[in-house]
Tab-separated table of C-alpha atoms in Angstrom:
chain	number	residue	atom	x	y	z
A	1	UNK	CA	208.495	-42.438	-36.297
A	2	UNK	CA	211.348	-41.720	-38.670
A	3	UNK	CA	210.266	-41.644	-42.284
A	4	UNK	CA	212.338	-43.329	-45.052
A	5	UNK	CA	212.932	-40.083	-46.860
A	6	UNK	CA	216.316	-38.536	-46.084
A	7	UNK	CA	216.037	-35.264	-44.149
A	8	UNK	CA	216.829	-32.125	-46.167
A	9	UNK	CA	218.676	-29.304	-44.440
A	10	UNK	CA	218.255	-25.820	-45.853
A	11	UNK	CA	221.325	-24.005	-44.718
A	12	UNK	CA	224.518	-22.012	-45.364
A	13	UNK	CA	228.009	-23.020	-44.413
A	14	UNK	CA	228.711	-19.932	-42.345
A	15	UNK	CA	225.347	-19.647	-40.573
A	16	UNK	CA	225.870	-20.286	-36.917
A	17	UNK	CA	222.249	-21.379	-36.478
A	18	UNK	CA	222.655	-23.908	-39.248
A	19	UNK	CA	225.849	-25.236	-37.687
A	20	UNK	CA	223.998	-25.987	-34.478
A	21	UNK	CA	221.673	-28.305	-36.364
A	22	UNK	CA	224.494	-29.851	-38.313
A	23	UNK	CA	226.209	-30.797	-35.081
A	24	UNK	CA	223.022	-32.348	-33.769
A	25	UNK	CA	222.589	-34.370	-36.957
A	26	UNK	CA	226.186	-35.472	-36.801
A	27	UNK	CA	226.019	-36.499	-33.179
A	28	UNK	CA	222.873	-38.517	-33.709
A	29	UNK	CA	224.275	-40.110	-36.897
A	30	UNK	CA	221.414	-38.848	-39.006
A	31	UNK	CA	222.224	-38.750	-42.767
A	32	UNK	CA	220.778	-35.811	-44.666
A	33	UNK	CA	220.951	-33.862	-47.865
A	34	UNK	CA	221.962	-30.270	-48.119
A	35	UNK	CA	219.948	-27.599	-49.847
A	36	UNK	CA	222.265	-24.575	-49.988
A	37	UNK	CA	220.717	-21.159	-49.284
A	38	UNK	CA	223.476	-18.698	-50.020
A	39	UNK	CA	222.817	-15.666	-47.694
A	40	UNK	CA	225.100	-13.374	-49.770
A	41	UNK	CA	224.653	-14.345	-53.422
A	42	UNK	CA	221.899	-12.848	-55.537
A	43	UNK	CA	221.236	-10.397	-52.716
A	44	UNK	CA	220.461	-13.284	-50.387
A	45	UNK	CA	218.772	-16.491	-51.593
A	46	UNK	CA	216.791	-16.621	-48.302
A	47	UNK	CA	214.756	-13.766	-49.551
A	48	UNK	CA	213.283	-15.493	-52.629
A	49	UNK	CA	209.578	-16.351	-52.849
A	50	UNK	CA	210.566	-20.010	-53.143
A	51	UNK	CA	212.409	-20.017	-49.819
A	52	UNK	CA	209.690	-18.020	-48.125
A	53	UNK	CA	207.475	-21.039	-48.727
A	54	UNK	CA	210.019	-23.098	-46.761
A	55	UNK	CA	210.571	-20.574	-43.948
A	56	UNK	CA	208.474	-17.420	-43.909
A	57	UNK	CA	211.080	-15.778	-41.626
A	58	UNK	CA	213.578	-16.041	-44.529
A	59	UNK	CA	216.296	-17.404	-42.302
A	60	UNK	CA	218.275	-20.602	-42.207
A	61	UNK	CA	218.236	-23.335	-41.091
A	62	UNK	CA	215.087	-25.167	-41.944
A	63	UNK	CA	214.817	-28.956	-41.827
A	64	UNK	CA	212.468	-31.034	-43.893
A	65	UNK	CA	211.989	-34.243	-41.974
A	66	UNK	CA	209.206	-36.836	-41.393
A	67	UNK	CA	206.960	-35.004	-43.801
A	68	UNK	CA	207.170	-31.623	-42.052
A	69	UNK	CA	209.380	-28.554	-42.486
A	70	UNK	CA	210.670	-27.042	-39.295
A	71	UNK	CA	212.577	-23.844	-38.622
A	72	UNK	CA	214.238	-22.408	-35.559
A	73	UNK	CA	217.361	-24.350	-34.621
A	74	UNK	CA	216.439	-25.249	-31.015
A	75	UNK	CA	212.990	-26.373	-32.012
A	76	UNK	CA	214.640	-28.642	-34.643
A	77	UNK	CA	217.158	-29.962	-32.060
A	78	UNK	CA	214.388	-30.672	-29.534
A	79	UNK	CA	212.384	-32.536	-32.183
A	80	UNK	CA	215.411	-34.630	-33.123
A	81	UNK	CA	215.889	-35.420	-29.422
A	82	UNK	CA	212.332	-36.520	-29.014
A	83	UNK	CA	212.178	-38.632	-32.155
A	84	UNK	CA	215.780	-39.940	-32.215
A	85	UNK	CA	216.682	-39.926	-28.535
A	86	UNK	CA	220.109	-41.612	-28.744
A	87	UNK	CA	222.627	-40.274	-28.062
A	88	UNK	CA	220.905	-37.825	-25.723
A	89	UNK	CA	221.518	-34.106	-26.234
A	90	UNK	CA	219.632	-33.101	-22.994
A	91	UNK	CA	220.609	-34.365	-19.520
A	92	UNK	CA	218.140	-36.588	-17.714
A	93	UNK	CA	217.763	-34.610	-14.530
A	94	UNK	CA	215.136	-31.805	-14.799
A	95	UNK	CA	217.348	-29.174	-13.217
A	96	UNK	CA	220.236	-30.043	-15.459
A	97	UNK	CA	217.886	-29.990	-18.471
A	98	UNK	CA	216.756	-26.544	-17.360
A	99	UNK	CA	220.311	-25.325	-17.067
A	100	UNK	CA	221.007	-26.740	-20.571
A	101	UNK	CA	218.060	-24.921	-22.066
A	102	UNK	CA	218.866	-21.737	-20.089
A	103	UNK	CA	222.319	-21.591	-21.624
A	104	UNK	CA	221.046	-22.544	-25.025
A	105	UNK	CA	218.363	-19.787	-24.910
A	106	UNK	CA	220.887	-17.342	-23.514
A	107	UNK	CA	222.929	-17.723	-26.726
A	108	UNK	CA	220.062	-18.193	-29.186
A	109	UNK	CA	217.888	-15.352	-27.833
A	110	UNK	CA	220.305	-13.200	-25.977
A	111	UNK	CA	223.316	-13.040	-28.284
A	112	UNK	CA	222.874	-14.419	-31.802
A	113	UNK	CA	219.823	-12.448	-32.891
A	114	UNK	CA	221.574	-9.196	-32.162
A	115	UNK	CA	224.543	-9.945	-34.440
A	116	UNK	CA	222.997	-11.759	-37.307
A	117	UNK	CA	223.222	-10.544	-40.888
A	118	UNK	CA	219.829	-8.777	-41.203
A	119	UNK	CA	220.332	-6.874	-37.997
A	120	UNK	CA	223.891	-5.794	-38.892
A	121	UNK	CA	222.672	-4.532	-42.273
A	122	UNK	CA	220.040	-2.488	-40.479
A	123	UNK	CA	222.651	-1.051	-38.086
A	124	UNK	CA	224.880	0.033	-40.968
A	125	UNK	CA	228.281	1.704	-40.473
A	126	UNK	CA	228.704	0.828	-36.776
A	127	UNK	CA	227.784	-2.843	-37.184
A	128	UNK	CA	231.120	-4.206	-36.066
A	129	UNK	CA	231.101	-2.260	-32.826
A	130	UNK	CA	227.424	-3.154	-32.334
A	131	UNK	CA	228.090	-6.900	-32.779
A	132	UNK	CA	231.056	-6.839	-30.374
A	133	UNK	CA	229.049	-4.878	-27.790
A	134	UNK	CA	226.254	-7.537	-27.663
A	135	UNK	CA	228.520	-10.542	-27.894
A	136	UNK	CA	230.638	-9.148	-25.024
A	137	UNK	CA	227.597	-8.509	-22.907
A	138	UNK	CA	226.359	-12.015	-23.596
A	139	UNK	CA	229.725	-13.713	-23.049
A	140	UNK	CA	230.201	-11.893	-19.740
A	141	UNK	CA	227.018	-13.288	-18.463
A	142	UNK	CA	227.619	-16.701	-20.081
A	143	UNK	CA	230.960	-17.001	-18.344
A	144	UNK	CA	229.303	-16.553	-15.026
A	145	UNK	CA	226.514	-18.960	-15.773
A	146	UNK	CA	229.080	-21.610	-16.755
A	147	UNK	CA	230.861	-21.158	-13.444
A	148	UNK	CA	227.823	-22.930	-11.922
A	149	UNK	CA	226.976	-25.407	-14.657
A	150	UNK	CA	230.139	-26.489	-16.504
A	151	UNK	CA	232.073	-29.666	-16.215
A	152	UNK	CA	234.103	-30.716	-19.184
A	153	UNK	CA	231.365	-29.137	-21.293
A	154	UNK	CA	228.652	-26.496	-20.712
A	155	UNK	CA	226.506	-28.641	-18.446
A	156	UNK	CA	228.426	-31.346	-16.714
A	157	UNK	CA	230.577	-33.767	-18.617
A	158	UNK	CA	228.413	-34.786	-21.443
A	159	UNK	CA	227.812	-32.934	-24.704
A	160	UNK	CA	224.389	-31.265	-24.586
A	161	UNK	CA	222.394	-28.863	-26.678
A	162	UNK	CA	224.078	-25.947	-24.948
A	163	UNK	CA	227.378	-26.998	-26.474
A	164	UNK	CA	225.831	-27.006	-29.920
A	165	UNK	CA	225.049	-23.353	-29.387
A	166	UNK	CA	228.329	-22.395	-27.784
A	167	UNK	CA	230.780	-23.386	-30.501
A	168	UNK	CA	229.080	-21.589	-33.388
A	169	UNK	CA	228.723	-18.470	-31.235
A	170	UNK	CA	232.425	-18.481	-30.397
A	171	UNK	CA	233.163	-18.856	-34.143
A	172	UNK	CA	231.109	-15.720	-34.735
A	173	UNK	CA	233.050	-13.911	-32.034
A	174	UNK	CA	236.282	-14.946	-33.737
A	175	UNK	CA	234.973	-13.577	-37.060
A	176	UNK	CA	234.489	-10.207	-35.279
A	177	UNK	CA	238.043	-10.610	-34.022
A	178	UNK	CA	236.997	-10.428	-30.395
A	179	UNK	CA	239.455	-10.875	-27.600
A	180	UNK	CA	238.432	-14.127	-25.808
A	181	UNK	CA	240.886	-13.842	-22.893
A	182	UNK	CA	238.134	-12.516	-20.559
A	183	UNK	CA	236.271	-15.789	-21.102
A	184	UNK	CA	238.445	-18.649	-19.949
A	185	UNK	CA	235.634	-21.134	-19.336
A	186	UNK	CA	233.959	-20.464	-22.674
A	187	UNK	CA	237.342	-20.789	-24.404
A	188	UNK	CA	238.264	-24.018	-22.641
A	189	UNK	CA	234.929	-25.674	-23.414
A	190	UNK	CA	235.071	-24.510	-27.023
A	191	UNK	CA	238.505	-26.040	-27.444
A	192	UNK	CA	237.379	-29.379	-25.939
A	193	UNK	CA	234.315	-29.505	-28.210
A	194	UNK	CA	236.298	-28.691	-31.357
A	195	UNK	CA	238.235	-31.917	-30.774
A	196	UNK	CA	235.059	-33.978	-31.274
A	197	UNK	CA	234.395	-35.451	-34.687
A	198	UNK	CA	230.797	-34.243	-34.806
A	199	UNK	CA	231.947	-30.641	-34.372
A	200	UNK	CA	234.630	-31.121	-36.952
A	201	UNK	CA	232.606	-32.634	-39.800
A	202	UNK	CA	229.862	-30.066	-39.268
A	203	UNK	CA	232.355	-27.196	-39.234
A	204	UNK	CA	231.813	-24.255	-41.692
A	205	UNK	CA	235.173	-24.994	-43.229
A	206	UNK	CA	234.048	-28.421	-44.410
A	207	UNK	CA	230.590	-27.902	-45.984
A	208	UNK	CA	229.570	-28.500	-49.596
A	209	UNK	CA	229.202	-24.738	-50.108
A	210	UNK	CA	232.390	-23.690	-48.304
A	211	UNK	CA	234.430	-21.514	-50.759
A	212	UNK	CA	237.796	-23.039	-51.665
A	213	UNK	CA	239.744	-20.256	-49.857
A	214	UNK	CA	237.991	-21.045	-46.532
A	215	UNK	CA	238.278	-24.835	-46.715
A	216	UNK	CA	240.078	-26.769	-43.954
B	1	UNK	CA	210.127	-32.998	-6.988
B	2	UNK	CA	208.512	-29.724	-5.913
B	3	UNK	CA	210.048	-28.289	-2.832
B	4	UNK	CA	207.951	-26.803	-0.023
B	5	UNK	CA	209.334	-23.315	-0.487
B	6	UNK	CA	207.181	-21.028	-2.552
B	7	UNK	CA	208.750	-20.091	-5.886
B	8	UNK	CA	210.029	-16.579	-6.202
B	9	UNK	CA	209.634	-14.726	-9.462
B	10	UNK	CA	211.976	-11.842	-10.217
B	11	UNK	CA	210.150	-9.701	-12.714
B	12	UNK	CA	208.613	-6.466	-13.795
B	13	UNK	CA	204.958	-5.809	-14.637
B	14	UNK	CA	205.648	-4.635	-18.177
B	15	UNK	CA	208.271	-7.130	-19.182
B	16	UNK	CA	206.854	-9.343	-21.884
B	17	UNK	CA	209.297	-12.155	-20.960
B	18	UNK	CA	208.165	-12.018	-17.348
B	19	UNK	CA	204.552	-12.175	-18.458
B	20	UNK	CA	205.184	-15.390	-20.336
B	21	UNK	CA	206.262	-17.063	-17.123
B	22	UNK	CA	203.400	-15.483	-15.115
B	23	UNK	CA	200.918	-17.039	-17.540
B	24	UNK	CA	202.559	-20.477	-17.163
B	25	UNK	CA	202.516	-20.240	-13.345
B	26	UNK	CA	198.819	-19.144	-13.483
B	27	UNK	CA	197.807	-21.973	-15.890
B	28	UNK	CA	199.585	-24.503	-13.735
B	29	UNK	CA	198.137	-23.093	-10.559
B	30	UNK	CA	201.504	-22.542	-8.976
B	31	UNK	CA	201.557	-20.000	-6.183
B	32	UNK	CA	204.563	-17.755	-6.029
B	33	UNK	CA	205.997	-14.574	-4.491
B	34	UNK	CA	207.013	-11.537	-6.575
B	35	UNK	CA	210.433	-9.869	-6.273
B	36	UNK	CA	210.012	-6.649	-8.276
B	37	UNK	CA	212.942	-5.619	-10.407
B	38	UNK	CA	211.973	-2.174	-11.793
B	39	UNK	CA	213.683	-1.836	-15.119
B	40	UNK	CA	213.334	1.950	-15.156
B	41	UNK	CA	213.769	3.155	-11.542
B	42	UNK	CA	217.287	3.902	-10.219
B	43	UNK	CA	218.577	3.610	-13.799
B	44	UNK	CA	217.365	-0.041	-13.892
B	45	UNK	CA	217.364	-2.281	-10.883
B	46	UNK	CA	218.357	-5.219	-13.034
B	47	UNK	CA	221.790	-3.715	-13.298
B	48	UNK	CA	222.638	-3.912	-9.603
B	49	UNK	CA	225.372	-6.188	-8.291
B	50	UNK	CA	222.714	-7.903	-6.175
B	51	UNK	CA	220.623	-8.828	-9.194
B	52	UNK	CA	223.667	-9.855	-11.219
B	53	UNK	CA	224.023	-12.650	-8.661
B	54	UNK	CA	220.509	-13.746	-9.561
B	55	UNK	CA	220.836	-13.443	-13.311
B	56	UNK	CA	224.211	-12.427	-14.819
B	57	UNK	CA	222.450	-11.342	-18.009
B	58	UNK	CA	220.766	-8.581	-15.923
B	59	UNK	CA	217.381	-9.339	-17.472
B	60	UNK	CA	214.048	-10.419	-16.106
B	61	UNK	CA	212.523	-12.878	-15.456
B	62	UNK	CA	214.365	-15.241	-13.214
B	63	UNK	CA	212.606	-17.876	-11.095
B	64	UNK	CA	213.909	-19.270	-7.870
B	65	UNK	CA	212.283	-22.682	-7.541
B	66	UNK	CA	213.194	-26.104	-6.149
B	67	UNK	CA	216.453	-24.770	-4.772
B	68	UNK	CA	217.770	-23.387	-8.116
B	69	UNK	CA	217.524	-20.046	-9.853
B	70	UNK	CA	216.642	-20.208	-13.549
B	71	UNK	CA	216.569	-17.525	-16.155
B	72	UNK	CA	215.361	-17.424	-19.828
B	73	UNK	CA	211.540	-17.621	-20.002
B	74	UNK	CA	211.286	-20.713	-22.222
B	75	UNK	CA	213.797	-22.690	-20.197
B	76	UNK	CA	211.698	-21.834	-17.138
B	77	UNK	CA	208.483	-22.848	-18.809
B	78	UNK	CA	209.950	-26.123	-20.060
B	79	UNK	CA	211.156	-26.801	-16.555
B	80	UNK	CA	207.731	-26.162	-15.087
B	81	UNK	CA	206.295	-28.457	-17.761
B	82	UNK	CA	208.651	-31.268	-16.887
B	83	UNK	CA	208.234	-30.980	-13.116
B	84	UNK	CA	204.529	-29.957	-12.942
B	85	UNK	CA	203.151	-31.456	-16.151
B	86	UNK	CA	199.471	-30.756	-15.581
B	87	UNK	CA	197.900	-29.010	-17.315
B	88	UNK	CA	200.211	-29.548	-20.246
B	89	UNK	CA	201.681	-26.548	-22.093
B	90	UNK	CA	203.168	-28.644	-24.908
B	91	UNK	CA	201.138	-30.939	-27.218
B	92	UNK	CA	201.789	-34.683	-26.968
B	93	UNK	CA	202.567	-35.314	-30.614
B	94	UNK	CA	206.226	-34.750	-31.489
B	95	UNK	CA	205.483	-32.723	-34.637
B	96	UNK	CA	202.951	-30.557	-32.855
B	97	UNK	CA	205.453	-30.070	-30.005
B	98	UNK	CA	208.025	-29.012	-32.604
B	99	UNK	CA	205.635	-26.548	-34.125
B	100	UNK	CA	204.854	-25.188	-30.676
B	101	UNK	CA	208.534	-24.702	-30.003
B	102	UNK	CA	209.151	-23.276	-33.480
B	103	UNK	CA	206.569	-20.551	-32.935
B	104	UNK	CA	207.807	-19.898	-29.386
B	105	UNK	CA	211.423	-19.573	-30.589
B	106	UNK	CA	210.272	-17.425	-33.508
B	107	UNK	CA	208.874	-14.909	-31.020
B	108	UNK	CA	211.516	-15.226	-28.306
B	109	UNK	CA	214.599	-15.266	-30.581
B	110	UNK	CA	213.345	-13.634	-33.757
B	111	UNK	CA	211.247	-10.713	-32.463
B	112	UNK	CA	211.499	-9.857	-28.787
B	113	UNK	CA	215.282	-9.561	-28.445
B	114	UNK	CA	215.301	-6.924	-31.197
B	115	UNK	CA	212.881	-4.654	-29.433
B	116	UNK	CA	213.747	-5.004	-25.846
B	117	UNK	CA	214.769	-2.100	-23.633
B	118	UNK	CA	218.612	-2.512	-23.752
B	119	UNK	CA	218.596	-2.735	-27.523
B	120	UNK	CA	216.301	0.233	-28.044
B	121	UNK	CA	218.563	2.315	-25.781
B	122	UNK	CA	221.526	1.318	-27.937
B	123	UNK	CA	219.601	2.252	-31.122
B	124	UNK	CA	218.836	5.719	-29.787
B	125	UNK	CA	216.713	8.247	-31.690
B	126	UNK	CA	215.338	5.773	-34.241
B	127	UNK	CA	214.313	3.212	-31.711
B	128	UNK	CA	210.515	3.409	-32.431
B	129	UNK	CA	211.037	2.871	-36.151
B	130	UNK	CA	213.538	0.081	-35.386
B	131	UNK	CA	211.129	-1.757	-33.093
B	132	UNK	CA	208.278	-1.498	-35.567
B	133	UNK	CA	210.520	-2.762	-38.362
B	134	UNK	CA	211.524	-5.928	-36.561
B	135	UNK	CA	208.121	-6.659	-35.014
B	136	UNK	CA	206.538	-6.226	-38.518
B	137	UNK	CA	209.039	-8.603	-40.072
B	138	UNK	CA	208.440	-11.128	-37.367
B	139	UNK	CA	204.674	-10.824	-37.450
B	140	UNK	CA	204.552	-11.206	-41.229
B	141	UNK	CA	206.384	-14.507	-40.872
B	142	UNK	CA	204.383	-15.572	-37.802
B	143	UNK	CA	201.080	-14.950	-39.592
B	144	UNK	CA	202.162	-17.302	-42.303
B	145	UNK	CA	203.382	-19.941	-39.810
B	146	UNK	CA	200.064	-19.766	-38.025
B	147	UNK	CA	198.169	-20.448	-41.270
B	148	UNK	CA	199.577	-23.970	-40.970
B	149	UNK	CA	199.529	-24.532	-37.239
B	150	UNK	CA	196.634	-22.582	-35.695
B	151	UNK	CA	193.348	-23.842	-34.452
B	152	UNK	CA	191.599	-21.860	-31.858
B	153	UNK	CA	195.064	-21.061	-30.540
B	154	UNK	CA	198.574	-20.966	-32.030
B	155	UNK	CA	198.898	-24.801	-32.302
B	156	UNK	CA	195.605	-26.521	-32.498
B	157	UNK	CA	192.843	-25.937	-30.023
B	158	UNK	CA	194.664	-26.129	-26.740
B	159	UNK	CA	196.673	-23.426	-25.070
B	160	UNK	CA	200.395	-24.122	-25.480
B	161	UNK	CA	203.721	-22.413	-24.750
B	162	UNK	CA	203.456	-20.634	-28.071
B	163	UNK	CA	200.385	-18.735	-26.848
B	164	UNK	CA	202.347	-17.677	-23.754
B	165	UNK	CA	204.715	-15.972	-26.107
B	166	UNK	CA	202.129	-14.491	-28.485
B	167	UNK	CA	200.018	-12.436	-26.150
B	168	UNK	CA	202.907	-10.523	-24.539
B	169	UNK	CA	204.452	-9.843	-27.999
B	170	UNK	CA	201.173	-8.417	-29.255
B	171	UNK	CA	201.008	-6.232	-26.185
B	172	UNK	CA	204.461	-4.873	-27.087
B	173	UNK	CA	203.245	-4.252	-30.609
B	174	UNK	CA	200.354	-2.332	-29.177
B	175	UNK	CA	202.673	-0.230	-27.074
B	176	UNK	CA	204.523	0.735	-30.247
B	177	UNK	CA	201.066	1.646	-31.729
B	178	UNK	CA	201.449	-0.851	-34.545
B	179	UNK	CA	198.658	-1.464	-37.034
B	180	UNK	CA	197.533	-5.046	-36.473
B	181	UNK	CA	195.150	-5.299	-39.416
B	182	UNK	CA	197.703	-7.129	-41.594
B	183	UNK	CA	197.722	-9.918	-39.030
B	184	UNK	CA	194.175	-11.305	-38.709
B	185	UNK	CA	195.182	-14.694	-37.336
B	186	UNK	CA	197.551	-13.239	-34.689
B	187	UNK	CA	194.830	-10.765	-33.687
B	188	UNK	CA	192.136	-13.412	-33.435
B	189	UNK	CA	194.190	-15.749	-31.358
B	190	UNK	CA	195.307	-12.866	-29.097
B	191	UNK	CA	191.692	-11.940	-28.464
B	192	UNK	CA	190.679	-15.500	-27.663
B	193	UNK	CA	193.597	-15.886	-25.245
B	194	UNK	CA	192.877	-12.632	-23.438
B	195	UNK	CA	189.478	-14.015	-22.484
B	196	UNK	CA	191.142	-16.723	-20.385
B	197	UNK	CA	191.615	-16.132	-16.648
B	198	UNK	CA	195.296	-17.047	-16.629
B	199	UNK	CA	196.080	-14.367	-19.154
B	200	UNK	CA	193.983	-11.885	-17.288
B	201	UNK	CA	195.417	-12.301	-13.794
B	202	UNK	CA	198.909	-12.328	-15.173
B	203	UNK	CA	198.321	-9.222	-17.268
B	204	UNK	CA	200.699	-6.248	-16.819
B	205	UNK	CA	197.747	-4.123	-15.716
B	206	UNK	CA	197.158	-6.265	-12.667
B	207	UNK	CA	200.550	-6.827	-11.036
B	208	UNK	CA	201.772	-5.730	-7.572
B	209	UNK	CA	204.093	-3.157	-9.232
B	210	UNK	CA	201.660	-1.852	-11.804
B	211	UNK	CA	201.431	1.941	-11.430
B	212	UNK	CA	198.014	3.227	-10.427
B	213	UNK	CA	197.483	4.999	-13.760
B	214	UNK	CA	197.986	1.776	-15.686
B	215	UNK	CA	195.813	-0.486	-13.495
B	216	UNK	CA	192.913	-2.356	-14.974
C-alpha cells in the first residue's frame, strides 16, 4: 500500500489541526517532509492560487501521500490508521471506537471551527470573547463526556485519535489565556499526553517554521 | 452485536445533523423510535438538564443503541457502519474511503458548525449574511473537491457517508435562499440523491414532529 515517496505535510507550526496529524505521523513512525504554509505571512499563504490546487478550502493541513492529496485532519488520520495500522489509534471494540470518534468530532466539529483564524477575523473586535465562549461551551461538555470514557487518556488507557485532538485544543485554550481549573479531567489527560515523545516532537514549539522566540 | 432493544434517536425534524443519521438508519433498514428534542420550543429543549444527561453538548442528534448513547453524527454513522455493515456507507478502497471522509468532514466541520442555531444566535443581527458567507466558502471548495471525487454521487457511483452530509447541507443553503447556480456538481448530486427512498422518508418534511404547514 505505502508508496516509496515520502509523504508531504502542508502545514503551519501553530495550526492545531496540523498538530493533530503531526502527532499521528509521529506515533506511527512515518517520516515526512514539511511544506510550510504560513497562515499569517503575505496575508496568508493558504489563500494563494497554488495552495488552492492543494486544498480548495484554503486550510491546513493537507497531506500528499500514496499519490493522493488529502485534507481534513480526521480523514487523514483515519487513512493512516487503515493503511498503516500499527500502532493503532482507534480502539478495537466498536463502542470504544465510537466513543473515540465522538470525542474527536466533538473537538473538531464542535469547538475548533468556531475559533479558527478565518472565523475570528470575521468576528472582528470581539473575537477573543467569542473564542473563549465557544471553547468554554465545548470544554464543559467534553469534561462530562470524559467522565464516562477516560482512563489514563481520553478513551481508556491507550492513546487514541481523541487524544490527538485534545492536546492541540488545550493549547489553543491556553493561547486565549483560558482558566482551565473547571476542567480537571481535560487538564490531567493533557498533562499525561504532553509527557509522551510523539506529542513533544510534534509540538508547535519544535517545528521547522517555529519562530526563534517561540522555540522550546 | 445488535441488542434487541430498538434504537432511540434524539432529534429534531429540521436539524441537518439529525437528518444525516436518519438517512443512515433508513439505508441500513434499522428501525428506531424518535425522541423529539424541539430546538425552538420552551427556549430549546436541548438545553434542559434532562437532555444534558443524554448529550452534554446540548445538541442533536444522539442515538441510544446497543446499551450506549452516542452523539456526533459521523461517529454515529461510523458506528452503524462497523456494527451493521450492509449496505456499506463507506467505499472499500482506502483512498476512496479517505475521500469520502474528507468530504464528510469538510461539511460537518467546515460548513455546518458555522451556521448552526447556537452560532447564529450569537452572531445576532447579521446572522443571515454570516451563514451565507460560510456556506458559500464551503460550497466553493466542495464543488472543486467533487470535481475529483464525484461519479453519480459524491464519491463514485455508490451512496456513501459523504452523500448523507451533502443533502442536509444543501437543504440548509436553500433555507438561507442561497443561489445554487455556482455549484452545478453539488446541485446535480443533490437532485439524484433526493430521488432515493432513504432520502425521502428521512426528509424533514416527513418526520413525526414536522409541523403541518411544512409537511410534504
